[in-house]
Structure formats: structure tokens, C-alpha cells
Coordinates of N, CA and C in Angstrom, one line a residue:
X878 N 0.8 -1.2 0.0 CA 0.0 0.0 0.0 C 0.9 1.2 0.0
X879 N 0.5 2.2 -0.7 CA 1.3 3.4 -0.8 C 1.1 4.3 0.5
X880 N 2.1 5.0 0.9 CA 2.0 5.9 2.0 C 1.7 7.3 1.4
X881 N 0.5 7.8 1.7 CA 0.1 9.0 1.1 C 0.4 10.2 1.9
X882 N 0.9 10.0 3.1 CA 1.3 11.2 4.0 C 2.5 11.8 3.5
X883 N 2.5 13.1 3.5 CA 3.7 13.9 3.1 C 4.0 14.9 4.1
X884 N 5.3 15.2 4.3 CA 5.7 16.2 5.2 C 5.3 17.6 4.7
X885 N 5.0 18.5 5.6 CA 4.6 19.8 5.2 C 5.8 20.6 4.6
X886 N 7.0 20.2 5.0 CA 8.2 20.8 4.5 C 8.8 20.1 3.3
X887 N 8.3 19.0 2.9 CA 8.9 18.2 1.8 C 8.5 18.9 0.5
X888 N 9.4 18.8 -0.4 CA 9.1 19.3 -1.8 C 8.4 18.3 -2.6
X889 N 7.4 18.7 -3.4 CA 6.7 17.7 -4.2 C 7.7 17.3 -5.4
X890 N 8.0 16.0 -5.5 CA 8.9 15.6 -6.5 C 8.2 15.6 -7.9
X891 N 9.0 15.7 -8.9 CA 8.5 15.6 -10.3 C 8.0 14.2 -10.5
X892 N 6.6 14.1 -10.8 CA 6.0 12.8 -11.0 C 6.6 12.0 -12.2
X893 N 7.0 12.7 -13.2 CA 7.6 12.0 -14.3 C 8.9 11.3 -13.9
X894 N 9.7 12.0 -13.1 CA 11.0 11.4 -12.7 C 10.8 10.2 -11.8
X895 N 9.9 10.3 -10.9 CA 9.6 9.1 -10.0 C 9.1 7.9 -10.8
X896 N 8.2 8.2 -11.8 CA 7.6 7.1 -12.6 C 8.7 6.5 -13.4
X897 N 9.6 7.3 -14.0 CA 10.6 6.7 -14.8 C 11.6 5.9 -14.0
X898 N 12.0 6.4 -12.8 CA 12.9 5.7 -11.9 C 12.3 4.4 -11.4
X899 N 11.0 4.4 -11.1 CA 10.3 3.2 -10.7 C 10.2 2.2 -11.8
X900 N 9.9 2.6 -13.0 CA 9.8 1.6 -14.1 C 11.2 1.0 -14.4
X901 N 12.2 1.9 -14.4 CA 13.5 1.3 -14.7 C 14.1 0.4 -13.7
X902 N 13.6 0.4 -12.4 CA 14.1 -0.5 -11.4 C 13.2 -1.7 -11.2
X903 N 12.1 -1.9 -12.0 CA 11.2 -3.0 -11.8 C 11.6 -4.1 -12.7
X904 N 11.1 -5.3 -12.3 CA 11.2 -6.5 -13.1 C 10.1 -6.5 -14.2
X905 N 10.3 -7.2 -15.3 CA 9.3 -7.3 -16.3 C 8.0 -7.8 -15.8
X906 N 6.9 -7.3 -16.3 CA 5.6 -7.7 -15.8 C 5.0 -6.8 -14.8
X907 N 5.8 -6.0 -14.1 CA 5.2 -5.2 -13.0 C 4.7 -3.9 -13.6
X908 N 5.1 -3.5 -14.8 CA 4.6 -2.3 -15.4 C 3.1 -2.4 -15.7
X909 N 2.7 -3.5 -16.1 CA 1.3 -3.7 -16.4 C 0.4 -3.6 -15.2
X910 N 0.9 -4.1 -14.0 CA 0.1 -3.9 -12.8 C 0.0 -2.5 -12.4
X911 N 1.1 -1.7 -12.6 CA 1.0 -0.3 -12.3 C 0.0 0.4 -13.2
X912 N 0.0 0.1 -14.4 CA -0.9 0.7 -15.4 C -2.3 0.4 -14.9
X913 N -2.6 -0.9 -14.5 CA -3.9 -1.2 -14.1 C -4.3 -0.4 -12.8
X914 N -3.4 -0.2 -11.9 CA -3.7 0.6 -10.7 C -4.0 2.0 -11.1
X915 N -3.3 2.6 -12.1 CA -3.6 4.0 -12.4 C -4.9 4.1 -13.2
X916 N -5.4 3.0 -13.8 CA -6.6 3.0 -14.6 C -7.8 2.7 -13.7
X917 N -7.6 2.5 -12.4 CA -8.7 2.2 -11.5 C -9.7 3.4 -11.4
X918 N -11.0 3.1 -11.5 CA -12.0 4.2 -11.5 C -12.2 4.8 -10.1
X919 N -12.7 6.0 -10.0 CA -13.0 6.6 -8.7 C -14.0 5.7 -7.9
X920 N -14.9 5.1 -8.5 CA -15.8 4.2 -7.8 C -15.2 3.0 -7.2
X921 N -14.2 2.5 -7.8 CA -13.4 1.4 -7.3 C -12.6 1.8 -6.1
X922 N -12.1 3.1 -6.1 CA -11.3 3.6 -5.0 C -12.3 3.8 -3.8
X923 N -13.5 4.3 -4.1 CA -14.5 4.5 -3.1 C -14.9 3.2 -2.4
X924 N -15.1 2.2 -3.2 CA -15.4 0.8 -2.7 C -14.3 0.3 -1.9
X925 N -13.0 0.5 -2.3 CA -11.9 0.1 -1.5 C -11.9 0.8 -0.2
X926 N -12.1 2.1 -0.2 CA -12.1 2.9 1.1 C -13.2 2.4 2.0
X927 N -14.3 2.1 1.4 CA -15.5 1.6 2.2 C -15.1 0.3 2.9
X928 N -14.5 -0.6 2.1 CA -14.1 -1.9 2.7 C -13.0 -1.7 3.8
X929 N -12.1 -0.8 3.5 CA -11.1 -0.5 4.5 C -11.7 0.1 5.8
X930 N -12.7 0.9 5.7 CA -13.4 1.4 6.8 C -14.1 0.4 7.6
X931 N -14.7 -0.6 6.9 CA -15.4 -1.7 7.5 C -14.4 -2.6 8.3
X932 N -13.3 -2.9 7.7 CA -12.2 -3.6 8.4 C -11.7 -2.9 9.6
X933 N -11.5 -1.6 9.5 CA -11.0 -0.8 10.6 C -12.0 -0.8 11.8
X934 N -13.3 -0.7 11.4 CA -14.4 -0.8 12.4 C -14.4 -2.1 13.1
X935 N -14.3 -3.2 12.4 CA -14.2 -4.5 13.0 C -13.0 -4.7 13.9
X936 N -11.9 -4.2 13.5 CA -10.7 -4.3 14.3 C -10.8 -3.5 15.6
X937 N -11.4 -2.3 15.5 CA -11.6 -1.5 16.7 C -12.5 -2.2 17.6
X938 N -13.6 -2.8 17.1 CA -14.5 -3.5 18.0 C -13.8 -4.7 18.7
X939 N -13.0 -5.5 17.9 CA -12.3 -6.6 18.5 C -11.3 -6.2 19.5
X940 N -10.6 -5.0 19.3 CA -9.7 -4.5 20.3 C -10.4 -4.1 21.6
X941 N -11.6 -3.5 21.5 CA -12.3 -3.1 22.6 C -12.8 -4.3 23.4
X942 N -13.3 -5.3 22.7 CA -13.7 -6.5 23.3 C -12.6 -7.2 24.0
X943 N -11.4 -7.3 23.4 CA -10.3 -7.9 24.0 C -9.8 -7.2 25.3
X944 N -9.8 -5.8 25.2 CA -9.5 -5.0 26.4 C -10.5 -5.3 27.5
X945 N -11.8 -5.3 27.2 CA -12.7 -5.5 28.3 C -12.6 -6.9 28.9
X946 N -12.4 -7.9 28.1 CA -12.2 -9.2 28.6 C -10.9 -9.3 29.5
X947 N -9.9 -8.6 29.1 CA -8.6 -8.6 29.9 C -8.9 -7.9 31.2
X948 N -9.6 -6.8 31.2 CA -9.9 -6.1 32.4 C -10.7 -6.9 33.3
X949 N -11.7 -7.6 32.8 CA -12.6 -8.5 33.6 C -11.8 -9.6 34.2
X950 N -10.9 -10.2 33.4 CA -10.0 -11.3 33.9 C -9.0 -10.8 35.0
X951 N -8.6 -9.6 34.9 CA -7.6 -9.1 35.8 C -8.2 -8.6 37.1
X952 N -9.5 -8.3 37.1 CA -10.2 -7.8 38.3 C -10.5 -8.9 39.3
X953 N -10.4 -8.7 40.6 CA -10.7 -9.8 41.6 C -12.1 -10.1 41.6
X954 N -12.4 -11.4 41.8 CA -13.8 -11.9 41.8 C -14.7 -11.4 42.9

């Protein structure tokens, strides 16, 4: 997954340079997968973000459940 966070002081790199450097350092066959990723429609991105939100919600719920069970087990009877 790509890291989309950027530093407020970082300079925005030339996208053409990054793409060229990335393509030149890749093995054959990976260029087509990058092309497919770039061709992904906005609705596919929205669906991905929705699924990601669902997974994050489930994870949060499981973490809360685990913490409550641990607290219950640690408290005296």
C-alpha cells in the first residue's frame, strides 16, 4: 500500500522522474500492474475505502472486546 502522507516541509517531486525511476528499477511484468492501478476508476477507490473502513471498524470492535475481557479477567472476583 502506498504511503500518502507527506511532510509539510517536503518538496513535491517531479512525478515524471519518479515514474521513470520506478519503471527502470522494476522487473518485467510489473509495469502492467502499475498501469492497471492507475486506470482504477474513482468508484473502485471509493469501494476500497469503504471496505477499509469496515475492516477498521471490525478491528476497533475486536480490540475493545479484548481489552474489556482482559480487564474483567484481571479484576478480583
